[in-house]
Short mmCIF file of C-alpha atoms and ligand atoms in Angstrom, two decimals:
data_model
loop_
_atom_site.label_atom_id
_atom_site.label_comp_id
_atom_site.label_asym_id
_atom_site.label_seq_id
_atom_site.Cartn_x
_atom_site.Cartn_y
_atom_site.Cartn_z
CA MET A 1 83.86 62.43 89.14
CA ILE A 2 83.28 64.81 86.28
CA ASP A 3 82.99 63.16 82.86
CA PHE A 4 85.35 65.50 81.01
CA ASN A 5 85.09 63.50 77.80
CA ALA A 6 81.31 63.79 77.64
CA LEU A 7 81.45 67.52 78.41
CA ALA A 8 84.09 68.11 75.73
CA GLN A 9 81.91 66.27 73.23
CA GLU A 10 78.74 68.06 74.13
CA TYR A 11 80.08 71.59 74.51
CA GLN A 12 83.25 71.43 72.37
CA THR A 13 86.65 72.79 73.32
CA PRO A 14 88.25 74.96 74.57
CA LEU A 15 85.91 74.80 77.54
CA TYR A 16 85.88 75.85 81.18
CA VAL A 17 84.20 73.47 83.62
CA TYR A 18 83.38 74.48 87.19
CA ASP A 19 82.45 72.12 89.99
CA LEU A 20 80.02 74.18 92.09
CA ASP A 21 79.94 71.55 94.83
CA ALA A 22 83.71 71.84 95.25
CA MET A 23 83.27 75.61 95.54
CA SER A 24 80.67 75.05 98.29
CA SER A 25 83.08 72.81 100.22
CA GLN A 26 85.80 75.46 100.13
CA PHE A 27 83.31 78.09 101.23
CA GLU A 28 82.15 75.96 104.16
CA ALA A 29 85.72 75.14 105.22
CA LEU A 30 86.62 78.80 105.53
CA LYS A 31 83.34 79.76 107.13
CA THR A 32 83.63 76.98 109.71
CA ALA A 33 87.12 78.16 110.64
CA PHE A 34 85.64 81.50 111.74
CA LYS A 35 82.65 79.91 113.47
CA GLY A 36 81.50 81.63 116.64
CA ARG A 37 82.86 84.95 115.47
CA LYS A 38 81.00 87.65 113.55
CA SER A 39 82.30 87.30 110.02
CA LEU A 40 81.38 88.02 106.43
CA MET A 41 82.81 86.20 103.48
CA ALA A 42 82.84 88.62 100.58
CA TYR A 43 83.71 86.58 97.51
CA ALA A 44 86.32 88.36 95.34
CA VAL A 45 84.28 88.48 92.15
CA LYS A 46 87.34 89.08 89.96
CA ALA A 47 88.52 85.50 90.54
CA ASN A 48 85.61 84.13 88.54
CA SER A 49 82.88 86.58 87.70
CA ASN A 50 80.46 84.37 85.79
CA LEU A 51 76.97 85.36 86.99
CA SER A 52 76.02 81.77 87.77
CA VAL A 53 79.14 81.31 89.89
CA VAL A 54 78.45 84.53 91.79
CA LYS A 55 74.82 83.45 92.20
CA HIS A 56 76.03 80.17 93.64
CA PHE A 57 78.03 82.03 96.30
CA ALA A 58 75.03 84.28 96.95
CA SER A 59 72.99 81.17 97.70
CA LEU A 60 75.61 80.11 100.25
CA GLY A 61 75.27 83.45 102.04
CA ALA A 62 78.37 85.13 100.65
CA GLY A 63 78.91 88.82 100.13
CA ALA A 64 81.01 90.22 97.31
CA ASP A 65 84.24 92.15 97.03
CA CYS A 66 84.11 94.14 93.79
CA VAL A 67 86.79 96.20 92.06
CA SER A 68 84.73 97.97 89.41
CA ILE A 69 81.16 99.14 89.16
CA GLY A 70 80.72 96.38 86.59
CA GLU A 71 81.49 93.84 89.29
CA VAL A 72 79.10 95.59 91.69
CA ARG A 73 76.38 95.28 89.04
CA ARG A 74 77.19 91.62 88.55
CA ALA A 75 77.00 90.98 92.29
CA LEU A 76 73.63 92.72 92.59
CA MET A 77 72.30 90.93 89.51
CA ALA A 78 73.44 87.57 90.91
CA GLY A 79 71.49 88.19 94.11
CA ILE A 80 74.16 89.31 96.58
CA PRO A 81 72.40 91.65 99.03
CA LYS A 82 73.64 95.26 98.82
CA TYR A 83 74.55 95.26 102.50
CA LYS A 84 77.12 92.53 101.79
CA ILE A 85 78.85 94.30 98.90
CA ILE A 86 82.22 96.01 99.21
CA PHE A 87 83.78 98.20 96.54
CA SER A 88 87.61 98.12 96.50
CA GLY A 89 90.23 99.26 94.01
CA VAL A 90 92.94 101.84 93.64
CA GLY A 91 91.34 103.95 90.89
CA LYS A 92 87.60 104.46 91.14
CA ARG A 93 85.99 106.96 88.76
CA ASP A 94 83.43 109.51 90.01
CA GLU A 95 80.56 107.71 88.26
CA GLU A 96 81.57 104.46 89.93
CA ILE A 97 81.64 106.06 93.38
CA ARG A 98 78.28 107.72 92.70
CA GLU A 99 76.61 104.48 91.64
CA ALA A 100 78.07 102.57 94.60
CA LEU A 101 76.67 105.20 96.98
CA GLN A 102 73.30 105.22 95.24
CA ASN A 103 73.20 101.45 95.65
CA ASP A 104 73.85 101.83 99.38
CA ILE A 105 76.45 99.05 99.50
CA LEU A 106 78.14 98.00 102.77
CA TYR A 107 81.21 100.23 102.34
CA ILE A 108 83.78 101.58 99.92
CA ASN A 109 87.40 100.60 100.50
CA VAL A 110 89.25 103.88 100.00
CA GLU A 111 92.86 103.74 98.83
CA SER A 112 94.08 107.36 98.83
CA ASP A 113 93.41 110.74 100.38
CA GLY A 114 92.39 112.01 96.95
CA GLU A 115 89.77 109.30 96.70
CA LEU A 116 88.48 110.13 100.19
CA GLY A 117 87.95 113.69 98.97
CA ARG A 118 85.96 112.49 95.96
CA VAL A 119 83.80 110.16 98.09
CA ASP A 120 83.18 113.04 100.51
CA ALA A 121 82.15 115.42 97.71
CA ILE A 122 79.95 112.91 95.90
CA ALA A 123 78.23 111.85 99.13
CA ALA A 124 77.51 115.52 99.86
CA GLU A 125 76.11 116.00 96.36
CA LEU A 126 73.82 112.98 96.83
CA GLY A 127 72.87 113.92 100.37
CA VAL A 128 74.00 110.59 101.81
CA GLN A 129 76.57 109.52 104.37
CA ALA A 130 79.18 107.25 102.77
CA ARG A 131 80.31 104.26 104.78
CA ILE A 132 84.02 103.86 104.15
CA SER A 133 86.93 101.67 105.08
CA ILE A 134 90.56 102.59 104.44
CA ARG A 135 93.00 100.21 102.83
CA VAL A 136 96.20 100.21 104.83
CA ASN A 137 99.49 99.21 103.26
CA PRO A 138 101.37 97.63 106.18
CA ASN A 139 104.65 97.32 104.24
CA ILE A 140 104.90 93.57 104.73
CA ASP A 141 106.53 91.24 102.20
CA PRO A 142 103.95 88.53 101.49
CA LYS A 143 106.55 86.29 99.79
CA THR A 144 104.58 85.64 96.64
CA HIS A 145 105.00 86.41 92.93
CA PRO A 146 105.88 90.14 92.50
CA TYR A 147 102.93 90.74 90.16
CA ILE A 148 100.47 89.63 92.85
CA SER A 149 102.24 91.14 95.84
CA THR A 150 100.34 94.17 97.12
CA GLY A 151 101.32 94.90 100.72
CA LEU A 152 104.66 96.66 100.26
CA HIS A 153 105.17 100.40 99.97
CA ALA A 154 106.63 99.68 96.54
CA ASN A 155 103.15 98.52 95.45
CA LYS A 156 100.46 100.97 94.38
CA PHE A 157 97.87 99.69 96.85
CA GLY A 158 96.56 101.35 100.01
CA VAL A 159 98.10 104.06 102.16
CA ASP A 160 100.69 103.89 104.92
CA LEU A 161 99.74 103.97 108.59
CA ASP A 162 100.25 107.70 109.17
CA VAL A 163 98.27 108.70 106.11
CA ALA A 164 95.53 106.25 107.10
CA LYS A 165 95.27 107.80 110.54
CA ARG A 166 94.97 111.31 109.10
CA MET A 167 92.33 110.05 106.68
CA TYR A 168 90.28 108.53 109.51
CA ILE A 169 90.37 111.84 111.38
CA ARG A 170 89.31 113.66 108.22
CA ALA A 171 86.48 111.16 107.73
CA LYS A 172 85.31 111.50 111.31
CA ASN A 173 85.19 115.28 110.92
CA SER A 174 83.11 115.11 107.76
CA SER A 175 79.35 114.80 108.05
CA ASN A 176 79.33 113.00 104.68
CA LEU A 177 81.60 110.16 105.74
CA ASP A 178 81.14 107.32 108.19
CA PRO A 179 84.38 105.41 108.80
CA VAL A 180 83.20 101.87 109.57
CA GLY A 181 86.07 99.62 108.59
CA ILE A 182 89.73 99.02 107.98
CA HIS A 183 91.18 96.92 105.21
CA PHE A 184 94.41 95.26 104.18
CA HIS A 185 95.30 92.75 101.49
CA ILE A 186 99.01 92.00 101.18
CA GLY A 187 98.98 89.71 98.17
CA SER A 188 97.54 86.69 96.48
CA GLN A 189 98.48 83.00 96.46
CA LEU A 190 99.93 83.36 99.97
CA THR A 191 101.38 80.18 101.38
CA GLU A 192 102.96 81.57 104.54
CA LEU A 193 100.97 82.61 107.57
CA ASP A 194 103.55 84.83 109.28
CA PRO A 195 103.28 87.82 106.93
CA ILE A 196 99.47 87.76 107.28
CA ARG A 197 99.69 87.61 111.07
CA GLU A 198 102.21 90.46 111.11
CA ALA A 199 100.04 92.60 108.86
CA ALA A 200 96.94 91.89 110.96
CA GLU A 201 98.85 92.79 114.12
CA ILE A 202 99.88 96.15 112.67
CA VAL A 203 96.38 96.94 111.43
CA ALA A 204 94.75 95.83 114.71
CA ASP A 205 97.09 98.19 116.58
CA LEU A 206 95.92 101.00 114.35
CA VAL A 207 92.29 100.12 115.21
CA ARG A 208 93.19 100.43 118.91
CA SER A 209 94.86 103.79 118.45
CA LEU A 210 91.85 105.05 116.48
CA SER A 211 89.59 103.98 119.30
CA VAL A 212 91.52 106.33 121.59
CA LEU A 213 90.52 109.12 119.17
CA ASP A 214 86.91 108.04 119.49
CA ILE A 215 86.86 106.45 116.06
CA GLU A 216 85.19 103.10 116.59
CA LEU A 217 85.33 100.74 113.63
CA LYS A 218 83.04 97.76 113.04
CA PHE A 219 84.72 95.82 110.23
CA PHE A 220 88.19 94.30 110.11
CA ASP A 221 88.65 93.45 106.46
CA ILE A 222 91.54 91.04 105.97
CA GLY A 223 91.33 90.86 102.18
CA GLY A 224 91.85 87.62 100.31
CA GLY A 225 95.05 85.90 99.33
CA LEU A 226 94.84 82.39 100.75
CA GLY A 227 96.97 80.22 98.48
CA ILE A 228 95.95 76.93 96.94
CA ARG A 229 97.86 73.89 95.74
CA TYR A 230 98.73 74.10 92.06
CA LYS A 231 101.59 71.64 92.37
CA GLU A 232 103.28 70.85 95.65
CA GLU A 233 102.84 74.07 97.58
CA THR A 234 102.18 73.79 101.28
CA THR A 235 99.06 75.80 101.95
CA ILE A 236 97.66 77.61 104.96
CA ASP A 237 95.03 75.66 106.87
CA PRO A 238 91.84 77.76 107.22
CA TYR A 239 91.71 76.98 110.94
CA ASP A 240 95.27 78.25 111.52
CA TYR A 241 94.43 81.29 109.40
CA ALA A 242 91.40 82.09 111.54
CA GLN A 243 93.31 81.56 114.78
CA ALA A 244 96.13 83.83 113.62
CA ILE A 245 93.72 86.61 112.68
CA LEU A 246 91.53 86.28 115.75
CA GLY A 247 94.62 86.24 117.94
CA THR A 248 95.43 89.78 116.82
CA LEU A 249 91.95 91.05 117.70
CA ARG A 250 92.12 90.55 121.46
CA GLY A 251 89.71 92.91 123.20
CA LEU A 252 88.26 94.22 119.95
CA ASP A 253 84.64 93.67 118.98
CA LEU A 254 84.92 93.58 115.19
CA THR A 255 83.26 91.70 112.36
CA VAL A 256 85.95 89.95 110.34
CA VAL A 257 85.43 90.46 106.62
CA MET A 258 87.26 88.17 104.20
CA GLU A 259 87.65 88.58 100.46
CA PRO A 260 88.67 85.13 99.24
CA GLY A 261 88.75 84.50 95.52
CA ARG A 262 91.24 81.87 94.43
CA PHE A 263 90.71 79.71 97.55
CA LEU A 264 87.03 79.31 96.67
CA THR A 265 87.21 78.70 92.94
CA ALA A 266 90.68 77.78 91.63
CA ASN A 267 90.76 74.05 92.23
CA ALA A 268 87.08 73.72 91.37
CA GLY A 269 87.75 74.76 87.78
CA HIS A 270 89.19 72.83 84.84
CA PHE A 271 90.08 73.96 81.36
CA LEU A 272 89.49 71.43 78.58
CA THR A 273 91.45 71.62 75.37
CA ARG A 274 92.04 69.22 72.48
CA VAL A 275 95.28 68.34 70.78
CA LEU A 276 95.59 69.61 67.22
CA TYR A 277 99.09 68.45 66.30
CA GLU A 278 102.33 67.06 67.62
CA LYS A 279 105.54 68.39 66.11
CA ARG A 280 109.25 68.60 66.67
CA ASN A 281 111.56 71.49 65.93
CA GLY A 282 114.95 69.83 66.09
CA THR A 283 114.86 67.90 69.33
CA LYS A 284 112.19 70.10 70.93
CA ARG A 285 108.74 68.51 71.21
CA PHE A 286 105.60 70.63 70.89
CA VAL A 287 102.00 69.61 71.50
CA VAL A 288 99.79 72.17 69.79
CA VAL A 289 96.33 72.46 71.38
CA ASP A 290 93.19 74.46 70.64
CA GLY A 291 93.33 76.42 73.93
CA ALA A 292 95.68 79.38 74.17
CA MET A 293 96.98 82.30 76.18
CA ASN A 294 93.85 84.27 75.31
CA ASP A 295 91.87 81.61 77.22
CA LEU A 296 94.25 81.04 80.14
CA ILE A 297 97.02 83.59 80.47
CA ARG A 298 98.46 82.58 83.84
CA PRO A 299 101.29 80.42 82.44
CA SER A 300 102.36 83.17 80.01
CA LEU A 301 101.99 86.04 82.47
CA TYR A 302 103.31 84.58 85.70
CA ASN A 303 105.06 81.48 84.47
CA ALA A 304 102.38 79.79 86.57
CA TYR A 305 102.15 76.02 86.83
CA HIS A 306 98.88 74.20 86.14
CA GLY A 307 98.64 70.44 86.45
CA ILE A 308 97.70 68.94 83.08
CA GLU A 309 96.26 65.50 82.53
CA ALA A 310 95.86 63.41 79.40
CA PRO A 311 93.08 61.15 80.73
CA PHE A 312 92.87 58.84 77.73
CA ARG A 313 96.54 58.24 76.93
CA THR A 314 99.01 56.06 78.69
CA GLY A 315 102.52 55.16 77.78
CA GLU A 316 105.93 56.57 78.23
CA CYS A 317 106.05 60.30 78.87
CA THR A 318 108.54 62.68 77.37
CA GLU A 319 108.74 66.40 77.90
CA ALA A 320 106.82 68.72 75.63
CA ASP A 321 105.83 72.36 75.50
CA ILE A 322 102.04 72.53 75.37
CA VAL A 323 101.31 75.52 73.16
CA GLY A 324 98.29 77.24 71.65
CA PRO A 325 97.56 78.64 68.19
CA VAL A 326 98.21 82.28 69.13
CA CYS A 327 101.04 83.99 67.26
CA GLU A 328 103.29 84.62 70.25
CA SER A 329 106.19 82.58 71.53
CA GLY A 330 104.79 83.34 74.98
CA ASP A 331 101.65 81.39 74.14
CA PHE A 332 102.00 78.24 76.18
CA LEU A 333 100.00 76.36 78.80
CA ALA A 334 103.08 74.49 80.05
CA LYS A 335 106.77 74.14 79.32
CA ASN A 336 108.74 70.90 79.41
CA TYR A 337 105.70 69.01 80.64
CA PRO A 338 105.83 65.18 80.71
CA LEU A 339 103.21 63.79 78.33
CA PRO A 340 102.65 60.50 76.50
CA GLN A 341 102.51 60.51 72.71
CA MET A 342 99.35 62.41 71.72
CA GLU A 343 97.03 62.08 68.74
CA HIS A 344 94.84 64.56 66.91
CA ASN A 345 91.70 65.35 69.00
CA ASP A 346 93.04 63.87 72.23
CA LEU A 347 91.68 65.63 75.29
CA LEU A 348 93.85 67.47 77.82
CA VAL A 349 92.49 68.68 81.15
CA VAL A 350 94.21 71.71 82.65
CA HIS A 351 93.51 71.81 86.37
CA SER A 352 93.23 74.60 88.97
CA ALA A 353 91.80 76.90 86.31
CA GLY A 354 88.71 78.14 88.16
CA ALA A 355 90.31 81.39 89.36
CA TYR A 356 91.78 84.08 87.10
CA GLY A 357 91.23 81.84 84.09
CA PHE A 358 88.26 82.84 81.99
CA GLY A 359 88.15 86.29 83.60
CA MET A 360 91.61 87.23 82.35
CA GLY A 361 90.79 86.00 78.88
CA SER A 362 90.78 88.15 75.78
CA ASN A 363 89.85 88.04 72.11
CA TYR A 364 93.45 88.31 70.91
CA ASN A 365 93.92 86.86 67.42
CA THR A 366 90.13 87.19 66.94
CA ARG A 367 89.51 84.15 69.05
CA GLY A 368 86.09 83.91 70.66
CA ARG A 369 86.21 83.20 74.35
CA ALA A 370 85.52 79.66 75.51
CA ALA A 371 82.17 78.43 76.77
CA GLU A 372 81.68 77.85 80.50
CA VAL A 373 79.87 74.93 82.07
CA ALA A 374 78.85 74.39 85.70
CA VAL A 375 78.50 70.96 87.27
CA GLU A 376 76.31 70.65 90.35
CA GLY A 377 74.93 67.50 91.96
CA GLY A 378 76.30 65.49 89.04
CA LYS A 379 74.44 67.58 86.45
CA ALA A 380 76.11 69.86 83.94
CA ARG A 381 74.68 73.04 82.47
CA LEU A 382 75.97 75.77 80.20
CA ILE A 383 76.55 79.07 82.04
CA ARG A 384 78.13 81.05 79.19
CA ARG A 385 77.92 80.23 75.54
CA ARG A 386 80.97 80.21 73.31
CA GLU A 387 81.60 83.57 71.65
CA SER A 388 80.92 83.62 67.92
CA PHE A 389 82.63 85.65 65.21
CA GLU A 390 79.50 87.82 65.12
CA ASP A 391 79.93 88.58 68.83
CA LEU A 392 83.51 89.65 68.24
CA ILE A 393 82.74 92.14 65.50
CA ALA A 394 79.43 93.40 66.86
CA LEU A 395 80.84 96.67 68.16
CA GLU A 396 82.86 97.42 65.00
CA LYS A 397 80.69 96.33 62.10
CA GLU A 398 78.52 99.44 61.95
CA PHE A 399 81.59 101.62 61.39
CA LEU A 400 82.78 99.76 58.28
CA GLU A 401 80.83 102.02 55.96
CA SER A 402 81.77 105.31 57.61
N1 LLP B 1 90.85 91.45 97.76
C1 LLP B 1 91.62 92.31 97.07
C2 LLP B 1 91.66 93.71 97.45
C3 LLP B 1 92.39 91.84 95.99
O1 LLP B 1 93.17 92.68 95.32
C4 LLP B 1 92.32 90.47 95.63
C5 LLP B 1 93.08 89.96 94.49
C6 LLP B 1 91.48 89.62 96.38
C7 LLP B 1 90.77 90.15 97.44
C8 LLP B 1 91.35 88.17 96.07
O2 LLP B 1 92.57 87.52 96.24
P1 LLP B 1 92.65 85.91 96.20
O3 LLP B 1 91.91 85.41 97.40
O4 LLP B 1 92.04 85.45 94.96
O5 LLP B 1 94.10 85.63 96.27
N2 LLP B 1 95.56 87.30 88.48
C9 LLP B 1 96.39 86.82 89.56
C10 LLP B 1 95.80 87.14 90.90
C11 LLP B 1 95.50 88.61 91.10
C12 LLP B 1 94.90 88.92 92.44
C13 LLP B 1 94.45 90.31 92.52
N3 LLP B 1 93.80 90.67 93.74
C14 LLP B 1 96.64 85.33 89.36
O6 LLP B 1 96.15 84.77 88.39
O7 LLP B 1 97.33 84.70 90.15
#
């Protein structure tokens, strides 16, 4: 049990708290499901990119799925071996491609023919052979929130099957490119297995037809997307997930690469915030807290639900909007949430905040970002200090006089 009260006192609020042991358990559960099969778990760094969190996954043997050269640098700095690093993303700049190739990472996930051309040219310039994988868009509806759905032709991600095939042939014919993998990721927070199975089936068929053309791939990269329980969602069991994927790979000798983010970190993270005021506008009840949309934007952006607990208050609950100090009506952590009467300084714990929480934060309203604390083996330690006003103006101050 994490002593949220003690942590809030010691490190102040708003505060992110991550249970590294819970992250390890999730990691092991997924790894065990693929036991006996060549697999690589490449942690999706974007879910929670704190260096100490990434380092923790490195210590468990994870690789990293990165979507910017900044994330690649984080992964390397946190001790993820270069041969376990993947670079994905729909819009890589030349300098990013160059640095990824210079770092000799496992492969680049290519998302367009234009990008393949750039990787080809930059590899030639550097005199290296670029290992690549192509992100296929299988046109499958993942049945999740539209903002985090990525596997339909209406989404910007990947290329369709025909284009992918032409790109593989182009790659095979280039001495600068080494096509080693195939990739798909149809969406995030997936709670249904069928769309994943269907997508895997389509992509595995493409692998077979490439083999006929003498293009032999090594890596079958199934992306991330495994959903977690925020409220009452039914989730996909890792074992069923593994069986569904492996079932599509009959007769193929491929290493399965996974890119889980949320599954590993979301429920291991908690966001602590303190009550500032209670107020009513007419009959509407508001609980104003010191955490806001700049700290945790998921409720505002996706209307996402996060379980919220008032650990030190009991009594009859009535519905309240839990809102932050930011000057936007969209600044809320929850709407119509049942809460007992709250007092100034009461603690609230917002759960399932370990993925896409801190990382999507901003400095809007000149608010410094929260501190982050890791708990491991019952011990807590600071892994990012709270941003100060000086931090926020550091890049502007020198221009005041000009
Ligand atoms: N691989 C690729 C290529 C991705 O685009 C993503 C997530 C992942 C892996 C990791 O997916 P996960 O296992 O975490 O579902 N901000 C949103 C989620 C955006 C996901 C973007 N891509 C949210 O807060 O729900």
